[in-house]
PDB file of C-alpha atoms in Angstrom:
ATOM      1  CA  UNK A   1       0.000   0.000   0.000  1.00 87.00           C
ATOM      2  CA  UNK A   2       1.587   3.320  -1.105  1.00 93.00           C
ATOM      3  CA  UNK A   3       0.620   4.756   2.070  1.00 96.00           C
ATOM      4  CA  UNK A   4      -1.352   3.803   5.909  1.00 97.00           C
ATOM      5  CA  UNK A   5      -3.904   6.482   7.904  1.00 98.00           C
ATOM      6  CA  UNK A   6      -3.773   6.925  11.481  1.00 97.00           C
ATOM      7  CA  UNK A   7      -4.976   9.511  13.742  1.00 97.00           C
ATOM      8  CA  UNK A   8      -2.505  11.606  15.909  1.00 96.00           C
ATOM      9  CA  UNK A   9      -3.345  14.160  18.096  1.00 95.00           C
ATOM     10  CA  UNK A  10      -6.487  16.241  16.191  1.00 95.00           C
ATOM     11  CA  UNK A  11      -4.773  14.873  12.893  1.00 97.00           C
ATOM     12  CA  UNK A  12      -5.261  12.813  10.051  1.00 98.00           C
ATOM     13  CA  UNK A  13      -1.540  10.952   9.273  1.00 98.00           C
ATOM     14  CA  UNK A  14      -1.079   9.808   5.768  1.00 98.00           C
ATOM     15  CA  UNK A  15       2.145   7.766   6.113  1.00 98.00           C
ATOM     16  CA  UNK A  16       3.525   7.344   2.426  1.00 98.00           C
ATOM     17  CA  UNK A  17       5.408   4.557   1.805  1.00 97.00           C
ATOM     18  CA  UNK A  18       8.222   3.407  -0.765  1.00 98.00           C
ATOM     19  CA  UNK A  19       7.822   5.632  -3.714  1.00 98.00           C
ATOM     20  CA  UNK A  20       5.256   8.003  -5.318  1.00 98.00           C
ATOM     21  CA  UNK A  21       5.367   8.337  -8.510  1.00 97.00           C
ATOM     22  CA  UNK A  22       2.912   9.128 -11.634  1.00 95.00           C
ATOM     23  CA  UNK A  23       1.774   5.546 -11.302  1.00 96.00           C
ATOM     24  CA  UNK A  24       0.640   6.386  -7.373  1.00 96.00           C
ATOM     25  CA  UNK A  25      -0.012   9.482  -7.368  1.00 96.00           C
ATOM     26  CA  UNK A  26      -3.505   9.984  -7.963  1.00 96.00           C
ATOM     27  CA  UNK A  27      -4.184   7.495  -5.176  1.00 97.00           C
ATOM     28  CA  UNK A  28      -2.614   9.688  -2.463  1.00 98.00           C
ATOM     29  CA  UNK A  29      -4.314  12.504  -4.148  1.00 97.00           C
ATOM     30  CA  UNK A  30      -7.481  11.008  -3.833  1.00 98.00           C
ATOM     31  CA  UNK A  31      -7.127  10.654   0.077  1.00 98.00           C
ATOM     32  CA  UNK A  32      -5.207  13.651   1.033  1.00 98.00           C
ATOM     33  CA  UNK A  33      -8.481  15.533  -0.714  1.00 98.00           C
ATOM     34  CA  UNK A  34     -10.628  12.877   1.217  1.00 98.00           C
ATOM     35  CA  UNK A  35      -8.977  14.229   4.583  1.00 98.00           C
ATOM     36  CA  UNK A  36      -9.505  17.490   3.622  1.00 98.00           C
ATOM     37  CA  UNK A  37     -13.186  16.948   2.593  1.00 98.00           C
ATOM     38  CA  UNK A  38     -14.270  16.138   6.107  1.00 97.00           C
ATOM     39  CA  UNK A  39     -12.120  19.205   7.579  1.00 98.00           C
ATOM     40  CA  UNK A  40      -9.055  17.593   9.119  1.00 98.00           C
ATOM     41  CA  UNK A  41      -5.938  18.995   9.423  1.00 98.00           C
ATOM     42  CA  UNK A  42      -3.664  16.416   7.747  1.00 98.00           C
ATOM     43  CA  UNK A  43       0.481  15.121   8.451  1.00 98.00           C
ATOM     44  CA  UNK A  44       2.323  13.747   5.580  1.00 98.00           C
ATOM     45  CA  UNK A  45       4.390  11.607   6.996  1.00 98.00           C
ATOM     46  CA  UNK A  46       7.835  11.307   4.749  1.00 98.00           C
ATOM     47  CA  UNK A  47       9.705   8.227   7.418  1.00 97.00           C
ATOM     48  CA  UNK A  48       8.849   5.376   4.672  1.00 98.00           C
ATOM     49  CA  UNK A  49       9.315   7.255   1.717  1.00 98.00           C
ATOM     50  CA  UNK A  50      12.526   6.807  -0.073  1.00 98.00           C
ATOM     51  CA  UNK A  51      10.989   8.840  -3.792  1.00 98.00           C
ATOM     52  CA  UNK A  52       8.464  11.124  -5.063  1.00 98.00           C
ATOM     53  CA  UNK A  53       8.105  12.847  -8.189  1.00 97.00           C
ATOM     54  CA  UNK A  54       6.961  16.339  -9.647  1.00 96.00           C
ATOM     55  CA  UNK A  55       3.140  14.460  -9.591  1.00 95.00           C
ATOM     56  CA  UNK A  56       3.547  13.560  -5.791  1.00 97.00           C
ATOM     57  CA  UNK A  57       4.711  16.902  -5.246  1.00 96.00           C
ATOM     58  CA  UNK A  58       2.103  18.758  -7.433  1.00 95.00           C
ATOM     59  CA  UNK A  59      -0.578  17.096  -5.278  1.00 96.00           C
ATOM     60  CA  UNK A  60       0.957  17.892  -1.789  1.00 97.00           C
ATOM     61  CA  UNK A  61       0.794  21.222  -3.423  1.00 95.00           C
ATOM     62  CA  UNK A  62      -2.945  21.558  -4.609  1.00 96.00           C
ATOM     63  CA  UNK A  63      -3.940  19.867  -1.028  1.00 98.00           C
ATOM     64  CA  UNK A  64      -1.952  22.438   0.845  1.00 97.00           C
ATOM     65  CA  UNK A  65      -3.585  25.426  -1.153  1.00 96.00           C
ATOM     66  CA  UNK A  66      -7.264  23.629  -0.276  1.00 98.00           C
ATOM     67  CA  UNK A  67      -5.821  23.037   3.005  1.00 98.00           C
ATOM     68  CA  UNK A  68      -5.073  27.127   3.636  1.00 97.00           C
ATOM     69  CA  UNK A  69      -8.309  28.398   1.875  1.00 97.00           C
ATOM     70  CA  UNK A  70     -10.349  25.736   4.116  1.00 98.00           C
ATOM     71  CA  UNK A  71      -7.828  27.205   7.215  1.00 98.00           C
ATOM     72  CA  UNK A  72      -6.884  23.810   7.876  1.00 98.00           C
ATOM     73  CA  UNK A  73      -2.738  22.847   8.196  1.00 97.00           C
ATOM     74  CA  UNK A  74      -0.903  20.802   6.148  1.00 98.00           C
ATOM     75  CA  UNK A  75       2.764  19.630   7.524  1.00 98.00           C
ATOM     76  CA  UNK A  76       5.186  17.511   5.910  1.00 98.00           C
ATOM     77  CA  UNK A  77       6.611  15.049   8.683  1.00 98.00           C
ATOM     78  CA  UNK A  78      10.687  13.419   9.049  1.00 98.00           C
ATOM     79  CA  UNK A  79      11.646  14.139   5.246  1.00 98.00           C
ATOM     80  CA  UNK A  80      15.177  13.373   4.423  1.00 98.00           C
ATOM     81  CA  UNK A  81      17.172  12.132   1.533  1.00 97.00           C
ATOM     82  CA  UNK A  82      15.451  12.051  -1.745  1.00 97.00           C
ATOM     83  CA  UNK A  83      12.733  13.507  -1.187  1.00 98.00           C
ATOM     84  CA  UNK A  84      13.934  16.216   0.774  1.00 98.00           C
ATOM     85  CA  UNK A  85      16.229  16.608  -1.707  1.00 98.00           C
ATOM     86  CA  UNK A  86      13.221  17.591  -4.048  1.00 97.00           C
ATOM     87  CA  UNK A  87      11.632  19.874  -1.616  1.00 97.00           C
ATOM     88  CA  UNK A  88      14.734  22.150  -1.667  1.00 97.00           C
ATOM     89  CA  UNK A  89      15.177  21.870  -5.365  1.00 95.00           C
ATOM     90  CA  UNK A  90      11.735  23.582  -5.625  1.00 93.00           C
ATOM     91  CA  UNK A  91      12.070  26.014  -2.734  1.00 93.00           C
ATOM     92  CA  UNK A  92       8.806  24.560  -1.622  1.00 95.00           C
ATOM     93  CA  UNK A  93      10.578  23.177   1.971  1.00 96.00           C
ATOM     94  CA  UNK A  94       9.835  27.303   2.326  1.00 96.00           C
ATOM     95  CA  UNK A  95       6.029  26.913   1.910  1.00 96.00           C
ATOM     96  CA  UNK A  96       4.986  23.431   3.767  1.00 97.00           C
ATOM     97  CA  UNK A  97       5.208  23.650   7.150  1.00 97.00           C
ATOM     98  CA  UNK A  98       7.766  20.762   8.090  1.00 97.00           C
ATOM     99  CA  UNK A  99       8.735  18.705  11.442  1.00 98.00           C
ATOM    100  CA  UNK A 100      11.710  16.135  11.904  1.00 97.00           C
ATOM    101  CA  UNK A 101       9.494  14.205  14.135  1.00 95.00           C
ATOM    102  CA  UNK A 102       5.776  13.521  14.986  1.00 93.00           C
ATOM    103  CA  UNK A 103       6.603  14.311  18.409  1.00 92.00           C
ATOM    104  CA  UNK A 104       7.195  17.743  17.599  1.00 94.00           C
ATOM    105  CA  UNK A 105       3.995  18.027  15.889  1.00 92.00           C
ATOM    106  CA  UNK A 106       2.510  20.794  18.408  1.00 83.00           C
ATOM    107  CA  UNK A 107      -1.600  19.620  19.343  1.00 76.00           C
TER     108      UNK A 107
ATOM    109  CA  UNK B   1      30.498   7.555 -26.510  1.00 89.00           C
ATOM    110  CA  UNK B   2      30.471   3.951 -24.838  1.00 91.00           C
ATOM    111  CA  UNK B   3      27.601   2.516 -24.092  1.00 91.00           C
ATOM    112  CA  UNK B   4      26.284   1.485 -20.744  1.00 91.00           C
ATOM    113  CA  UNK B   5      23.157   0.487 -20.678  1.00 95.00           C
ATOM    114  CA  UNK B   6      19.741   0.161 -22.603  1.00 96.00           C
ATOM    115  CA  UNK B   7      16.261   0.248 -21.060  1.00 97.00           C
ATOM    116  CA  UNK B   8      13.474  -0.944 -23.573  1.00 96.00           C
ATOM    117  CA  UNK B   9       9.992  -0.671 -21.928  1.00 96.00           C
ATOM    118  CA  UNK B  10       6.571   0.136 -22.625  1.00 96.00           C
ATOM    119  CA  UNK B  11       5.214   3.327 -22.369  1.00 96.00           C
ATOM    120  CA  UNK B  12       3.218   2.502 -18.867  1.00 96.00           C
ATOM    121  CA  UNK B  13       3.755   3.999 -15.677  1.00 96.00           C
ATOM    122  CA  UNK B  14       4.178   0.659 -13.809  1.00 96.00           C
ATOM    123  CA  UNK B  15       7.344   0.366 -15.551  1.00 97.00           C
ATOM    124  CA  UNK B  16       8.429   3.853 -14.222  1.00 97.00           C
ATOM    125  CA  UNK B  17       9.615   2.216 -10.789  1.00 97.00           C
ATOM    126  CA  UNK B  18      11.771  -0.347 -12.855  1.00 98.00           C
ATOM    127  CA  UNK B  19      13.470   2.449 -15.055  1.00 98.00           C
ATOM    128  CA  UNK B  20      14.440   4.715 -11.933  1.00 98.00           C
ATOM    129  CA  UNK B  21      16.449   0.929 -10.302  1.00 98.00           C
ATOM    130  CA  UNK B  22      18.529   0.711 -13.474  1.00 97.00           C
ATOM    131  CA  UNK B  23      19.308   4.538 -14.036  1.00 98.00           C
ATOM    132  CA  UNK B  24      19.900   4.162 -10.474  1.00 98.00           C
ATOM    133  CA  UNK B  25      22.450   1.242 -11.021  1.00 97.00           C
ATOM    134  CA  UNK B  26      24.181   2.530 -13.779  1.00 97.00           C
ATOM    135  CA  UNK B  27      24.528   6.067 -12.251  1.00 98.00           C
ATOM    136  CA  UNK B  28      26.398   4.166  -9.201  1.00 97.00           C
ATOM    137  CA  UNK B  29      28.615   2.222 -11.821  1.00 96.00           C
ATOM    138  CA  UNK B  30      29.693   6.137 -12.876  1.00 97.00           C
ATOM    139  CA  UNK B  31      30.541   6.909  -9.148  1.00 97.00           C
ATOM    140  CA  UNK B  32      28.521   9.635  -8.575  1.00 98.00           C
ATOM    141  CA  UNK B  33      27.239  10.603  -5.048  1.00 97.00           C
ATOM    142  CA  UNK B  34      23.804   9.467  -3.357  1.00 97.00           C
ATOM    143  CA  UNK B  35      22.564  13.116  -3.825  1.00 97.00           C
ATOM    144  CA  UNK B  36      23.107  13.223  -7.376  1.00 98.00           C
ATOM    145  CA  UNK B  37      21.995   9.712  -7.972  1.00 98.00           C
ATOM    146  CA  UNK B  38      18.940  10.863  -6.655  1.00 98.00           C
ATOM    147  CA  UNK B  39      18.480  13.952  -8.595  1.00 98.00           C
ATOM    148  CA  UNK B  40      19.289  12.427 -11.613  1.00 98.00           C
ATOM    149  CA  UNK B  41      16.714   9.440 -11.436  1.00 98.00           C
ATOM    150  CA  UNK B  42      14.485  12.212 -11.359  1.00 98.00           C
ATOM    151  CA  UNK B  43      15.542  13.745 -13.810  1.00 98.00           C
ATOM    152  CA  UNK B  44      15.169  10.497 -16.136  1.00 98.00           C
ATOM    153  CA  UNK B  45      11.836   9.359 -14.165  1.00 98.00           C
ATOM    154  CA  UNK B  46      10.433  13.395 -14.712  1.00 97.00           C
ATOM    155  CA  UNK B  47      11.530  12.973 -18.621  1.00 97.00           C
ATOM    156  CA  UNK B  48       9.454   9.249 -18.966  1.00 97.00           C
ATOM    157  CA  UNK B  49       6.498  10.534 -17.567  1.00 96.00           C
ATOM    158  CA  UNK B  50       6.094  13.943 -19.531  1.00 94.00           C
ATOM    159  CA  UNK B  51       6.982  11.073 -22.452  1.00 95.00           C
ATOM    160  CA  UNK B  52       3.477   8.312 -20.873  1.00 95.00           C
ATOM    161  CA  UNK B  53       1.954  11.703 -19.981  1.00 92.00           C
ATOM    162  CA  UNK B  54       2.156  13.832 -23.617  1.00 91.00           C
ATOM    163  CA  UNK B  55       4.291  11.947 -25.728  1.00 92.00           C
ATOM    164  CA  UNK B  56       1.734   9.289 -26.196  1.00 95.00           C
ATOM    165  CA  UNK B  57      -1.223  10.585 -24.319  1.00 92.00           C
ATOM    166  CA  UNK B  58      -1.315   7.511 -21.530  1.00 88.00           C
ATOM    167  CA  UNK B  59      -1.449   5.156 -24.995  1.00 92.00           C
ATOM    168  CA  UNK B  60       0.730   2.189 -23.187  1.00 92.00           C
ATOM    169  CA  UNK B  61       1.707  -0.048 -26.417  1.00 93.00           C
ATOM    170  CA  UNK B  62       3.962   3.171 -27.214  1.00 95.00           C
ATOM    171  CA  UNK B  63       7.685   2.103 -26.805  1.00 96.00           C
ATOM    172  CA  UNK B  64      10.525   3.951 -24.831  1.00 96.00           C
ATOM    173  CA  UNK B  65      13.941   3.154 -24.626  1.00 96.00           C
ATOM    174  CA  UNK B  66      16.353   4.785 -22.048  1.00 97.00           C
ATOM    175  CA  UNK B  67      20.268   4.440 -23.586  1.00 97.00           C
ATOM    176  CA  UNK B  68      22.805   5.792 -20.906  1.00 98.00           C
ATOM    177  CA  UNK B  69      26.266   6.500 -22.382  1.00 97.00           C
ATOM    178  CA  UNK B  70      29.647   8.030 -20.676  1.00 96.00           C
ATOM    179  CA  UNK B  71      32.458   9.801 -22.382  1.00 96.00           C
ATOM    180  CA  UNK B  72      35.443  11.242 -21.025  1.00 95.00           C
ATOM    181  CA  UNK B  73      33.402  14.527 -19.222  1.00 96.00           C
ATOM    182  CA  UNK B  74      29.629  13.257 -19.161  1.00 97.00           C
ATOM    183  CA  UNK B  75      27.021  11.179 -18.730  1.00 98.00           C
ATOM    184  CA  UNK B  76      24.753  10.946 -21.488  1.00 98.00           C
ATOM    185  CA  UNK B  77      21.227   9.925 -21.474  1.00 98.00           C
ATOM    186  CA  UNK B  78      18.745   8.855 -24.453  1.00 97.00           C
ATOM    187  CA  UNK B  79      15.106   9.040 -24.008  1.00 97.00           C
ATOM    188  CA  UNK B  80      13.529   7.778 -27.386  1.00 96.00           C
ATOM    189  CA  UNK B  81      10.149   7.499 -27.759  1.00 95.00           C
ATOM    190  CA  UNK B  82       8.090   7.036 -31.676  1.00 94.00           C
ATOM    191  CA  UNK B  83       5.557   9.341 -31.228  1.00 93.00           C
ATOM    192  CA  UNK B  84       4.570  12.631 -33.391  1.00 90.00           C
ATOM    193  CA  UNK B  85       7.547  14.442 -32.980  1.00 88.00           C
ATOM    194  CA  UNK B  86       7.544  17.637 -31.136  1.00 86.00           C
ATOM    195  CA  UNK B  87       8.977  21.195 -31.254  1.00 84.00           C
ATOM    196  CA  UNK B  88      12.191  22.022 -29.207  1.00 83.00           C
ATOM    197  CA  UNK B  89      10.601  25.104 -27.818  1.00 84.00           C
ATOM    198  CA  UNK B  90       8.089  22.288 -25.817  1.00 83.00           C
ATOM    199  CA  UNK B  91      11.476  21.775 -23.792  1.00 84.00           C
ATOM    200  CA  UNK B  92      11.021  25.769 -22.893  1.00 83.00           C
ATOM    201  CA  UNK B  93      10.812  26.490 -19.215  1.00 81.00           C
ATOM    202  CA  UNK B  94       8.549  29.276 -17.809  1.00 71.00           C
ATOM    203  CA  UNK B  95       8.911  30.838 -14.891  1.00 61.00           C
ATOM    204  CA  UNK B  96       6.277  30.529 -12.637  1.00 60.00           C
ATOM    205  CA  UNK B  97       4.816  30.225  -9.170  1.00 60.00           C
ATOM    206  CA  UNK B  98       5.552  26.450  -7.680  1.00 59.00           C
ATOM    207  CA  UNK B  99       2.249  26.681  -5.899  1.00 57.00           C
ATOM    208  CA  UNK B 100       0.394  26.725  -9.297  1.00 55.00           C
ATOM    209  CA  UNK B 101       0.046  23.387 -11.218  1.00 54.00           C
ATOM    210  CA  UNK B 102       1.800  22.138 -14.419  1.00 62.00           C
ATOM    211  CA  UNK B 103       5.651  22.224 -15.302  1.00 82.00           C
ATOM    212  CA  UNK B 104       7.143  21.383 -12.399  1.00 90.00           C
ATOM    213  CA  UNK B 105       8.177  18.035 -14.324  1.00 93.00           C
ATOM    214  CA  UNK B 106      10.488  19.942 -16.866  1.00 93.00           C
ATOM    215  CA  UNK B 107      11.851  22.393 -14.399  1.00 92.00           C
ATOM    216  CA  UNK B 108      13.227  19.768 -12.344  1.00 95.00           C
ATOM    217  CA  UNK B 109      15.019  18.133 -15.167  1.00 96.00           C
ATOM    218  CA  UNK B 110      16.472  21.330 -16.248  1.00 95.00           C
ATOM    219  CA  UNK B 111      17.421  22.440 -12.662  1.00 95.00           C
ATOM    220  CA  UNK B 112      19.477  19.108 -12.348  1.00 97.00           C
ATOM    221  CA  UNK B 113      20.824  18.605 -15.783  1.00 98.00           C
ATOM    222  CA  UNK B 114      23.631  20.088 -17.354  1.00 98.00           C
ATOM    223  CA  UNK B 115      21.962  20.112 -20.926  1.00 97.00           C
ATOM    224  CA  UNK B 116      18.798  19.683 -21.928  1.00 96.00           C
ATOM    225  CA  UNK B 117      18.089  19.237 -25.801  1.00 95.00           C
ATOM    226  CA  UNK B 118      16.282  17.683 -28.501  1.00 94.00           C
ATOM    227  CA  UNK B 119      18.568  15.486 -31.164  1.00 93.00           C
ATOM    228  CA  UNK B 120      17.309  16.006 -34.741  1.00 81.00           C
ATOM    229  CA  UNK B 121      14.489  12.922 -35.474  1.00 73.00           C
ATOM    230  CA  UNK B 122      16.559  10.422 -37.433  1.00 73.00           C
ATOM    231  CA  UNK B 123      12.821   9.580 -39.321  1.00 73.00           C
ATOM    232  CA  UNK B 124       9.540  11.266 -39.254  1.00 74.00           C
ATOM    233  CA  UNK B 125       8.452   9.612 -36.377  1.00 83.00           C
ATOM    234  CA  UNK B 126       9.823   9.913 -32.654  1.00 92.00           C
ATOM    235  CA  UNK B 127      11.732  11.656 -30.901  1.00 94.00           C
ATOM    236  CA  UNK B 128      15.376  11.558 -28.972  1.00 95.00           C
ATOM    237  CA  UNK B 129      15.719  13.827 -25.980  1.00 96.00           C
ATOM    238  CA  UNK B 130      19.464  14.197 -25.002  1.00 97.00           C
ATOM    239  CA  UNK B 131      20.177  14.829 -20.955  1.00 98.00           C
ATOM    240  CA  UNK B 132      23.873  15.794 -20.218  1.00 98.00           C
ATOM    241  CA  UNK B 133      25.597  15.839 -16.572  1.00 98.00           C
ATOM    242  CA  UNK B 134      29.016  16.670 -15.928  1.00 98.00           C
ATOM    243  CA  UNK B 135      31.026  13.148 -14.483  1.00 97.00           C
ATOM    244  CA  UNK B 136      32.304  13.079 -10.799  1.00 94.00           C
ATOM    245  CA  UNK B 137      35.798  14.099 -10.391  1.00 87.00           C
ATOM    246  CA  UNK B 138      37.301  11.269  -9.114  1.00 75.00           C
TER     247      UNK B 138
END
């Protein structure tokens, strides 16, 4: 499974795991909006994800500007390697809200 | 030019996971790093998909064939695909806002790639887009 929902704190998790690409995408997509739908704030939790691509990206993207006009959060959790590597590359580690652990996810 | 490697698949995005393990492989058999292992399979991955995506429209019985050569200063990567060929100013970047959609795909590869360019179709069908990066210095 490309990712795993839990609840932490007042948050939806959506663990992703392994590697998002074009192929995956538009399942993530489809729950992140899903989340958003019944107004939760949502974590994205990067620990099991070792790739993601411009289409994983483009839909953290589009659910973080539904996320803001809804006034719900949107936080990118423990991203390293890879995909960190992308967030920097686009400047966008500057727009998500990020956290090196879920414990410092503040309730 | 030597040769490395040659990745024939069909134009489907299950076989997009597959690609990125061998361009991974073969960009660890030219000793570059971890990071730019891992920006360059995106690179490649970002250049199949706008291939699946627009090249042939999500039409999976399209071929596409990944070549990876190295001469003395670069690596050199092939993306061939045989569908209606297509203008060099599609390989255009604009600027824009990273919060709106579309493009991110082709700004990525240009961002990590040292050259970006169309060859000139050997036939009237297909299309051969060149990546360049510069080789370790080992």
């Amino acid at each position: 499974m490309i990712y795993q929902q839990t609840t932490y704190l007042h948050y939806q998790c959506l663990q992703l795991n392994g590697e998002v690409d074009l192929h995956n995408s538009p399942q993530v997509r489809k729950q992140l909006l899903a989340i958003l739908k019944k107004g939760d704030s949502v974590l994205v939790d990067f620990s099991t994800l070792s790739y993601i691509d411009s289409s994983g990206i483009a839909t953290l993207v589009e659910a973080f500007n539904i996320a803001k006009n809804k006034q719900l959060t949107l936080t990118i959790v423990a991203a390293s390697g890879g995909p960190l590597q992308v967030l920097e590359l686009t400047n966008l580690d500057k727009v998500f809200p990020m956290v090196a652990n879920l414990t410092d996810v503040k309730e | 030019m030597k040769l490395n490697r040659r990745i024939e698949h069909c134009a489907s995005t299950e076989k997009l996971c597959q690609i990125r393990a061998e361009v991974r492989q073969a960009c660890q058999q030219m000793h570059f790093c971890q990071e730019d292992i891992n920006l360059i399979t995106l690179a490649i991955d970002e250049a199949c998909t706008n291939i699946i995506r627009y090249a042939y429209s999500g039409d999976e019985s399209g071929r596409l064939i990944v070549s990876i050569f190295h001469n003395e200063s670069d690596a050199i990567f092939h993306l061939q695909d045989f569908a209606k060929c297509i203008s060099p100013s599609c390989l255009e970047v604009r600027k824009k806002n990273l919060t709106e959609p579309g493009g991110l795909g082709l700004q990525l590869i240009h961002q990590v790639m040292d050259q970006v360019q169309l060859l000139p179709p050997s036939s009237s069908i297909g299309n051969i887009l060149e990546l360049k990066k510069h080789l370790p210095l080992l």
